Amino acid sequence: MDAVGNHLIVELYGCNSTIINDEKRIEEILVQSANIANVHIINSTFHQFNPQGISGVLVIAESHFSIHTWPEYSYCALDIFTCGNVFNIDKSLDFIKNAIQSTSISVTELKRGVKNFLQ
Amino acid sequence: MDAVGNHLIVELYGCNSTIINDEKRIEEILVQSANIANVHIINSTFHQFNPQGISGVLVIAESHFSIHTWPEYSYCALDIFTCGNVFNIDKSLDFIKNAIQSTSISVTELKRGVKNFLQ
């Protein structure tokens, strides 16, 4: 089905707790993953929580990447929302998984705004 | 099931195309919806695309709100990702739907990071 948006809902388990509690590292990883996907970053915002955890968002010309990390659970919730032709999401996601040393991943792909049913 | 995150995937159809192409208005709507939900805004970024469409993200202490709008299709893709105790999401979502004059809505609620299976 043709849709305006493609949304990956990604659960990343067994991550390296030190890496996913490092704001600068998480930002670098997301920016590099966006470069691998060949998407265009418009703006970004990252925040380190106390005592732990990071939230980060890249707004891209093609929609957004977001990540929320729970170092205490070695878990990250990642969303990759794209529109238009984005061809290297698999490589981008593989890069993130390896960079945060996740041992287990779940990916659900959603179509957003199925065109047949839009006005 | 107990989870670290709660994620609403919201499809908003039949929206007012003028409103959803107005960056300032969309930002005001999202900020007000966050206030209704009683969540805490840390940072925000909004972008107007040419010729049309808006992407906006609020990073909140409780995770994020994101919206992408397609005025040409009267369609918005909204995500509300929260963690912890957020009690007024229904009211917040109702406010957004009314503010953009959406005639039809689909909401899917996902649990992110189900605690039983975290380390």
PDB file of N, CA and C in Angstrom, chain B residues 17-94:
ATOM      1  N   SER B  17      -6.906  22.295   6.215  1.00  0.00           N
ATOM      2  CA  SER B  17      -5.602  22.402   5.536  1.00  0.00           C
ATOM      3  C   SER B  17      -4.880  23.709   5.826  1.00  0.00           C
ATOM      4  N   THR B  18      -5.646  24.756   6.088  1.00  0.00           N
ATOM      5  CA  THR B  18      -5.019  26.048   6.409  1.00  0.00           C
ATOM      6  C   THR B  18      -4.358  25.981   7.785  1.00  0.00           C
ATOM      7  N   ILE B  19      -5.078  25.429   8.742  1.00  0.00           N
ATOM      8  CA  ILE B  19      -4.532  25.339  10.106  1.00  0.00           C
ATOM      9  C   ILE B  19      -3.289  24.453  10.134  1.00  0.00           C
ATOM     10  N   ILE B  20      -3.349  23.317   9.447  1.00  0.00           N
ATOM     11  CA  ILE B  20      -2.208  22.380   9.534  1.00  0.00           C
ATOM     12  C   ILE B  20      -1.044  22.787   8.630  1.00  0.00           C
ATOM     13  N   ASN B  21      -1.189  23.947   7.974  1.00  0.00           N
ATOM     14  CA  ASN B  21      -0.051  24.498   7.232  1.00  0.00           C
ATOM     15  C   ASN B  21       0.462  25.779   7.894  1.00  0.00           C
ATOM     16  N   ASP B  22       0.034  26.013   9.132  1.00  0.00           N
ATOM     17  CA  ASP B  22       0.402  27.229   9.856  1.00  0.00           C
ATOM     18  C   ASP B  22       1.322  26.826  11.017  1.00  0.00           C
ATOM     19  N   GLU B  23       2.608  27.044  10.819  1.00  0.00           N
ATOM     20  CA  GLU B  23       3.615  26.563  11.774  1.00  0.00           C
ATOM     21  C   GLU B  23       3.359  27.090  13.191  1.00  0.00           C
ATOM     22  N   LYS B  24       3.064  28.383  13.277  1.00  0.00           N
ATOM     23  CA  LYS B  24       2.879  29.007  14.592  1.00  0.00           C
ATOM     24  C   LYS B  24       1.655  28.393  15.297  1.00  0.00           C
ATOM     25  N   ARG B  25       0.606  28.195  14.526  1.00  0.00           N
ATOM     26  CA  ARG B  25      -0.631  27.633  15.079  1.00  0.00           C
ATOM     27  C   ARG B  25      -0.403  26.196  15.556  1.00  0.00           C
ATOM     28  N   ILE B  26       0.308  25.424  14.739  1.00  0.00           N
ATOM     29  CA  ILE B  26       0.576  24.019  15.111  1.00  0.00           C
ATOM     30  C   ILE B  26       1.425  23.969  16.386  1.00  0.00           C
ATOM     31  N   GLU B  27       2.390  24.866  16.471  1.00  0.00           N
ATOM     32  CA  GLU B  27       3.212  24.904  17.683  1.00  0.00           C
ATOM     33  C   GLU B  27       2.351  25.258  18.897  1.00  0.00           C
ATOM     34  N   GLU B  28       1.491  26.263  18.755  1.00  0.00           N
ATOM     35  CA  GLU B  28       0.607  26.658  19.863  1.00  0.00           C
ATOM     36  C   GLU B  28      -0.300  25.493  20.282  1.00  0.00           C
ATOM     37  N   ILE B  29      -0.815  24.790  19.279  1.00  0.00           N
ATOM     38  CA  ILE B  29      -1.728  23.665  19.562  1.00  0.00           C
ATOM     39  C   ILE B  29      -0.993  22.560  20.332  1.00  0.00           C
ATOM     40  N   LEU B  30       0.213  22.238  19.869  1.00  0.00           N
ATOM     41  CA  LEU B  30       0.955  21.170  20.550  1.00  0.00           C
ATOM     42  C   LEU B  30       1.359  21.588  21.970  1.00  0.00           C
ATOM     43  N   VAL B  31       1.787  22.818  22.113  1.00  0.00           N
ATOM     44  CA  VAL B  31       2.193  23.298  23.446  1.00  0.00           C
ATOM     45  C   VAL B  31       0.983  23.289  24.388  1.00  0.00           C
ATOM     46  N   GLN B  32      -0.161  23.749  23.879  1.00  0.00           N
ATOM     47  CA  GLN B  32      -1.354  23.763  24.729  1.00  0.00           C
ATOM     48  C   GLN B  32      -1.785  22.330  25.077  1.00  0.00           C
ATOM     49  N   SER B  33      -1.662  21.427  24.111  1.00  0.00           N
ATOM     50  CA  SER B  33      -2.039  20.029  24.383  1.00  0.00           C
ATOM     51  C   SER B  33      -1.117  19.427  25.448  1.00  0.00           C
ATOM     52  N   ALA B  34       0.152  19.814  25.420  1.00  0.00           N
ATOM     53  CA  ALA B  34       1.100  19.329  26.436  1.00  0.00           C
ATOM     54  C   ALA B  34       0.728  19.888  27.808  1.00  0.00           C
ATOM     55  N   ASN B  35       0.306  21.142  27.821  1.00  0.00           N
ATOM     56  CA  ASN B  35      -0.120  21.740  29.095  1.00  0.00           C
ATOM     57  C   ASN B  35      -1.366  21.041  29.635  1.00  0.00           C
ATOM     58  N   ILE B  36      -2.285  20.702  28.734  1.00  0.00           N
ATOM     59  CA  ILE B  36      -3.494  19.987  29.153  1.00  0.00           C
ATOM     60  C   ILE B  36      -3.124  18.619  29.743  1.00  0.00           C
ATOM     61  N   ALA B  37      -2.156  17.971  29.119  1.00  0.00           N
ATOM     62  CA  ALA B  37      -1.713  16.654  29.600  1.00  0.00           C
ATOM     63  C   ALA B  37      -0.888  16.772  30.873  1.00  0.00           C
ATOM     64  N   ASN B  38      -0.518  18.015  31.214  1.00  0.00           N
ATOM     65  CA  ASN B  38       0.285  18.292  32.393  1.00  0.00           C
ATOM     66  C   ASN B  38       1.669  17.644  32.319  1.00  0.00           C
ATOM     67  N   VAL B  39       2.212  17.628  31.087  1.00  0.00           N
ATOM     68  CA  VAL B  39       3.591  17.160  30.906  1.00  0.00           C
ATOM     69  C   VAL B  39       4.501  18.383  30.828  1.00  0.00           C
ATOM     70  N   HIS B  40       5.800  18.134  30.888  1.00  0.00           N
ATOM     71  CA  HIS B  40       6.771  19.217  31.071  1.00  0.00           C
ATOM     72  C   HIS B  40       7.668  19.343  29.842  1.00  0.00           C
ATOM     73  N   ILE B  41       7.510  20.452  29.135  1.00  0.00           N
ATOM     74  CA  ILE B  41       8.264  20.660  27.890  1.00  0.00           C
ATOM     75  C   ILE B  41       9.709  21.021  28.205  1.00  0.00           C
ATOM     76  N   ILE B  42      10.629  20.296  27.564  1.00  0.00           N
ATOM     77  CA  ILE B  42      12.058  20.560  27.740  1.00  0.00           C
ATOM     78  C   ILE B  42      12.591  21.352  26.555  1.00  0.00           C
ATOM     79  N   ASN B  43      12.105  20.996  25.372  1.00  0.00           N
ATOM     80  CA  ASN B  43      12.608  21.617  24.153  1.00  0.00           C
ATOM     81  C   ASN B  43      11.592  21.402  23.042  1.00  0.00           C
ATOM     82  N   SER B  44      11.638  22.246  22.040  1.00  0.00           N
ATOM     83  CA  SER B  44      10.722  22.048  20.920  1.00  0.00           C
ATOM     84  C   SER B  44      11.366  22.504  19.629  1.00  0.00           C
ATOM     85  N   THR B  45      10.949  21.913  18.537  1.00  0.00           N
ATOM     86  CA  THR B  45      11.437  22.332  17.228  1.00  0.00           C
ATOM     87  C   THR B  45      10.317  22.145  16.216  1.00  0.00           C
ATOM     88  N   PHE B  46      10.084  23.205  15.437  1.00  0.00           N
ATOM     89  CA  PHE B  46       9.034  23.175  14.417  1.00  0.00           C
ATOM     90  C   PHE B  46       9.630  23.641  13.098  1.00  0.00           C
ATOM     91  N   HIS B  47       9.159  23.073  12.014  1.00  0.00           N
ATOM     92  CA  HIS B  47       9.704  23.434  10.709  1.00  0.00           C
ATOM     93  C   HIS B  47       8.596  23.466   9.662  1.00  0.00           C
ATOM     94  N   GLN B  48       8.591  24.551   8.884  1.00  0.00           N
ATOM     95  CA  GLN B  48       7.615  24.701   7.790  1.00  0.00           C
ATOM     96  C   GLN B  48       8.301  24.265   6.494  1.00  0.00           C
ATOM     97  N   PHE B  49       7.668  23.340   5.791  1.00  0.00           N
ATOM     98  CA  PHE B  49       8.228  22.902   4.519  1.00  0.00           C
ATOM     99  C   PHE B  49       7.671  23.742   3.371  1.00  0.00           C
ATOM    100  N   ASN B  50       8.414  23.768   2.289  1.00  0.00           N
ATOM    101  CA  ASN B  50       8.018  24.462   1.073  1.00  0.00           C
ATOM    102  C   ASN B  50       7.753  23.410   0.003  1.00  0.00           C
ATOM    103  N   PRO B  51       6.605  23.339  -0.627  1.00  0.00           N
ATOM    104  CA  PRO B  51       5.552  24.362  -0.634  1.00  0.00           C
ATOM    105  C   PRO B  51       4.584  24.253   0.547  1.00  0.00           C
ATOM    106  N   GLN B  52       4.557  23.115   1.247  1.00  0.00           N
ATOM    107  CA  GLN B  52       3.593  23.000   2.340  1.00  0.00           C
ATOM    108  C   GLN B  52       4.000  21.874   3.286  1.00  0.00           C
ATOM    109  N   GLY B  53       3.359  21.867   4.458  1.00  0.00           N
ATOM    110  CA  GLY B  53       3.607  20.814   5.436  1.00  0.00           C
ATOM    111  C   GLY B  53       4.464  21.306   6.582  1.00  0.00           C
ATOM    112  N   ILE B  54       4.225  20.730   7.738  1.00  0.00           N
ATOM    113  CA  ILE B  54       4.947  21.111   8.956  1.00  0.00           C
ATOM    114  C   ILE B  54       5.399  19.855   9.695  1.00  0.00           C
ATOM    115  N   SER B  55       6.597  19.919  10.239  1.00  0.00           N
ATOM    116  CA  SER B  55       7.044  18.900  11.190  1.00  0.00           C
ATOM    117  C   SER B  55       7.302  19.591  12.509  1.00  0.00           C
ATOM    118  N   GLY B  56       6.831  19.002  13.572  1.00  0.00           N
ATOM    119  CA  GLY B  56       7.058  19.599  14.879  1.00  0.00           C
ATOM    120  C   GLY B  56       7.257  18.538  15.933  1.00  0.00           C
ATOM    121  N   VAL B  57       8.162  18.815  16.864  1.00  0.00           N
ATOM    122  CA  VAL B  57       8.423  17.889  17.968  1.00  0.00           C
ATOM    123  C   VAL B  57       8.531  18.667  19.273  1.00  0.00           C
ATOM    124  N   LEU B  58       7.873  18.167  20.279  1.00  0.00           N
ATOM    125  CA  LEU B  58       8.121  18.610  21.651  1.00  0.00           C
ATOM    126  C   LEU B  58       8.852  17.492  22.364  1.00  0.00           C
ATOM    127  N   VAL B  59      10.037  17.775  22.870  1.00  0.00           N
ATOM    128  CA  VAL B  59      10.673  16.827  23.782  1.00  0.00           C
ATOM    129  C   VAL B  59      10.184  17.212  25.171  1.00  0.00           C
ATOM    130  N   ILE B  60       9.607  16.247  25.849  1.00  0.00           N
ATOM    131  CA  ILE B  60       9.053  16.505  27.181  1.00  0.00           C
ATOM    132  C   ILE B  60       9.790  15.625  28.200  1.00  0.00           C
ATOM    133  N   ALA B  61       9.689  15.992  29.450  1.00  0.00           N
ATOM    134  CA  ALA B  61      10.343  15.193  30.491  1.00  0.00           C
ATOM    135  C   ALA B  61       9.826  13.765  30.452  1.00  0.00           C
ATOM    136  N   GLU B  62       8.612  13.603  29.917  1.00  0.00           N
ATOM    137  CA  GLU B  62       7.964  12.290  29.873  1.00  0.00           C
ATOM    138  C   GLU B  62       8.098  11.620  28.501  1.00  0.00           C
ATOM    139  N   SER B  63       8.930  12.109  27.609  1.00  0.00           N
ATOM    140  CA  SER B  63       9.276  11.545  26.289  1.00  0.00           C
ATOM    141  C   SER B  63       9.029  12.537  25.148  1.00  0.00           C
ATOM    142  N   HIS B  64       8.004  12.346  24.279  1.00  0.00           N
ATOM    143  CA  HIS B  64       7.826  13.344  23.206  1.00  0.00           C
ATOM    144  C   HIS B  64       6.429  13.345  22.595  1.00  0.00           C
ATOM    145  N   PHE B  65       6.112  14.488  21.987  1.00  0.00           N
ATOM    146  CA  PHE B  65       4.976  14.632  21.079  1.00  0.00           C
ATOM    147  C   PHE B  65       5.596  14.952  19.709  1.00  0.00           C
ATOM    148  N   SER B  66       5.140  14.289  18.651  1.00  0.00           N
ATOM    149  CA  SER B  66       5.588  14.704  17.308  1.00  0.00           C
ATOM    150  C   SER B  66       4.394  14.800  16.380  1.00  0.00           C
ATOM    151  N   ILE B  67       4.487  15.718  15.420  1.00  0.00           N
ATOM    152  CA  ILE B  67       3.433  15.832  14.419  1.00  0.00           C
ATOM    153  C   ILE B  67       4.056  16.122  13.061  1.00  0.00           C
ATOM    154  N   HIS B  68       3.514  15.472  12.040  1.00  0.00           N
ATOM    155  CA  HIS B  68       3.873  15.777  10.657  1.00  0.00           C
ATOM    156  C   HIS B  68       2.564  16.022   9.917  1.00  0.00           C
ATOM    157  N   THR B  69       2.505  17.116   9.180  1.00  0.00           N
ATOM    158  CA  THR B  69       1.245  17.464   8.519  1.00  0.00           C
ATOM    159  C   THR B  69       1.395  17.458   6.995  1.00  0.00           C
ATOM    160  N   TRP B  70       0.353  17.006   6.334  1.00  0.00           N
ATOM    161  CA  TRP B  70       0.262  17.020   4.866  1.00  0.00           C
ATOM    162  C   TRP B  70      -1.010  17.791   4.501  1.00  0.00           C
ATOM    163  N   PRO B  71      -0.915  19.115   4.408  1.00  0.00           N
ATOM    164  CA  PRO B  71      -2.108  19.917   4.101  1.00  0.00           C
ATOM    165  C   PRO B  71      -2.782  19.482   2.788  1.00  0.00           C
ATOM    166  N   GLU B  72      -1.983  19.050   1.829  1.00  0.00           N
ATOM    167  CA  GLU B  72      -2.541  18.633   0.531  1.00  0.00           C
ATOM    168  C   GLU B  72      -3.459  17.423   0.661  1.00  0.00           C
ATOM    169  N   TYR B  73      -3.317  16.680   1.736  1.00  0.00           N
ATOM    170  CA  TYR B  73      -4.173  15.512   1.986  1.00  0.00           C
ATOM    171  C   TYR B  73      -5.077  15.720   3.219  1.00  0.00           C
ATOM    172  N   SER B  74      -5.038  16.905   3.800  1.00  0.00           N
ATOM    173  CA  SER B  74      -5.813  17.195   5.035  1.00  0.00           C
ATOM    174  C   SER B  74      -5.499  16.169   6.136  1.00  0.00           C
ATOM    175  N   TYR B  75      -4.249  15.731   6.161  1.00  0.00           N
ATOM    176  CA  TYR B  75      -3.840  14.611   7.028  1.00  0.00           C
ATOM    177  C   TYR B  75      -2.678  15.006   7.938  1.00  0.00           C
ATOM    178  N   CYS B  76      -2.736  14.523   9.181  1.00  0.00           N
ATOM    179  CA  CYS B  76      -1.610  14.668  10.119  1.00  0.00           C
ATOM    180  C   CYS B  76      -1.282  13.318  10.752  1.00  0.00           C
ATOM    181  N   ALA B  77      -0.006  13.066  10.921  1.00  0.00           N
ATOM    182  CA  ALA B  77       0.467  11.908  11.687  1.00  0.00           C
ATOM    183  C   ALA B  77       0.979  12.436  13.021  1.00  0.00           C
ATOM    184  N   LEU B  78       0.339  11.994  14.089  1.00  0.00           N
ATOM    185  CA  LEU B  78       0.692  12.463  15.439  1.00  0.00           C
ATOM    186  C   LEU B  78       1.179  11.281  16.265  1.00  0.00           C
ATOM    187  N   ASP B  79       2.233  11.491  17.033  1.00  0.00           N
ATOM    188  CA  ASP B  79       2.697  10.483  17.992  1.00  0.00           C
ATOM    189  C   ASP B  79       2.800  11.124  19.365  1.00  0.00           C
ATOM    190  N   ILE B  80       2.257  10.443  20.343  1.00  0.00           N
ATOM    191  CA  ILE B  80       2.375  10.903  21.729  1.00  0.00           C
ATOM    192  C   ILE B  80       2.996   9.770  22.524  1.00  0.00           C
ATOM    193  N   PHE B  81       4.257   9.995  22.898  1.00  0.00           N
ATOM    194  CA  PHE B  81       5.027   8.963  23.603  1.00  0.00           C
ATOM    195  C   PHE B  81       5.236   9.482  25.015  1.00  0.00           C
ATOM    196  N   THR B  82       4.747   8.746  26.005  1.00  0.00           N
ATOM    197  CA  THR B  82       4.900   9.200  27.393  1.00  0.00           C
ATOM    198  C   THR B  82       5.443   8.078  28.274  1.00  0.00           C
ATOM    199  N   CYS B  83       6.068   8.472  29.357  1.00  0.00           N
ATOM    200  CA  CYS B  83       6.445   7.511  30.378  1.00  0.00           C
ATOM    201  C   CYS B  83       6.028   8.073  31.723  1.00  0.00           C
ATOM    202  N   GLY B  84       5.925   7.215  32.686  1.00  0.00           N
ATOM    203  CA  GLY B  84       5.485   7.655  34.007  1.00  0.00           C
ATOM    204  C   GLY B  84       3.985   7.875  34.018  1.00  0.00           C
ATOM    205  N   ASN B  85       3.536   8.597  35.005  1.00  0.00           N
ATOM    206  CA  ASN B  85       2.097   8.801  35.193  1.00  0.00           C
ATOM    207  C   ASN B  85       1.630  10.053  34.464  1.00  0.00           C
ATOM    208  N   VAL B  86       1.011   9.848  33.317  1.00  0.00           N
ATOM    209  CA  VAL B  86       0.431  10.954  32.559  1.00  0.00           C
ATOM    210  C   VAL B  86      -1.055  10.638  32.429  1.00  0.00           C
ATOM    211  N   PHE B  87      -1.865  11.504  33.017  1.00  0.00           N
ATOM    212  CA  PHE B  87      -3.273  11.132  33.208  1.00  0.00           C
ATOM    213  C   PHE B  87      -4.251  11.777  32.231  1.00  0.00           C
ATOM    214  N   ASN B  88      -3.820  12.860  31.586  1.00  0.00           N
ATOM    215  CA  ASN B  88      -4.786  13.615  30.779  1.00  0.00           C
ATOM    216  C   ASN B  88      -4.553  13.523  29.280  1.00  0.00           C
ATOM    217  N   ILE B  89      -4.010  12.386  28.826  1.00  0.00           N
ATOM    218  CA  ILE B  89      -3.729  12.245  27.398  1.00  0.00           C
ATOM    219  C   ILE B  89      -5.023  12.266  26.579  1.00  0.00           C
ATOM    220  N   ASP B  90      -6.086  11.695  27.095  1.00  0.00           N
ATOM    221  CA  ASP B  90      -7.364  11.713  26.361  1.00  0.00           C
ATOM    222  C   ASP B  90      -7.817  13.142  26.082  1.00  0.00           C
ATOM    223  N   LYS B  91      -7.760  13.963  27.104  1.00  0.00           N
ATOM    224  CA  LYS B  91      -8.175  15.368  26.948  1.00  0.00           C
ATOM    225  C   LYS B  91      -7.244  16.106  25.993  1.00  0.00           C
ATOM    226  N   SER B  92      -5.964  15.795  26.095  1.00  0.00           N
ATOM    227  CA  SER B  92      -4.956  16.434  25.257  1.00  0.00           C
ATOM    228  C   SER B  92      -5.211  16.096  23.784  1.00  0.00           C
ATOM    229  N   LEU B  93      -5.487  14.830  23.531  1.00  0.00           N
ATOM    230  CA  LEU B  93      -5.730  14.360  22.163  1.00  0.00           C
ATOM    231  C   LEU B  93      -7.031  14.943  21.617  1.00  0.00           C
ATOM    232  N   ASP B  94      -8.040  14.996  22.445  1.00  0.00           N
ATOM    233  CA  ASP B  94      -9.319  15.591  22.070  1.00  0.00           C
ATOM    234  C   ASP B  94      -9.116  17.054  21.683  1.00  0.00           C
TER     235      ASP B  94
END
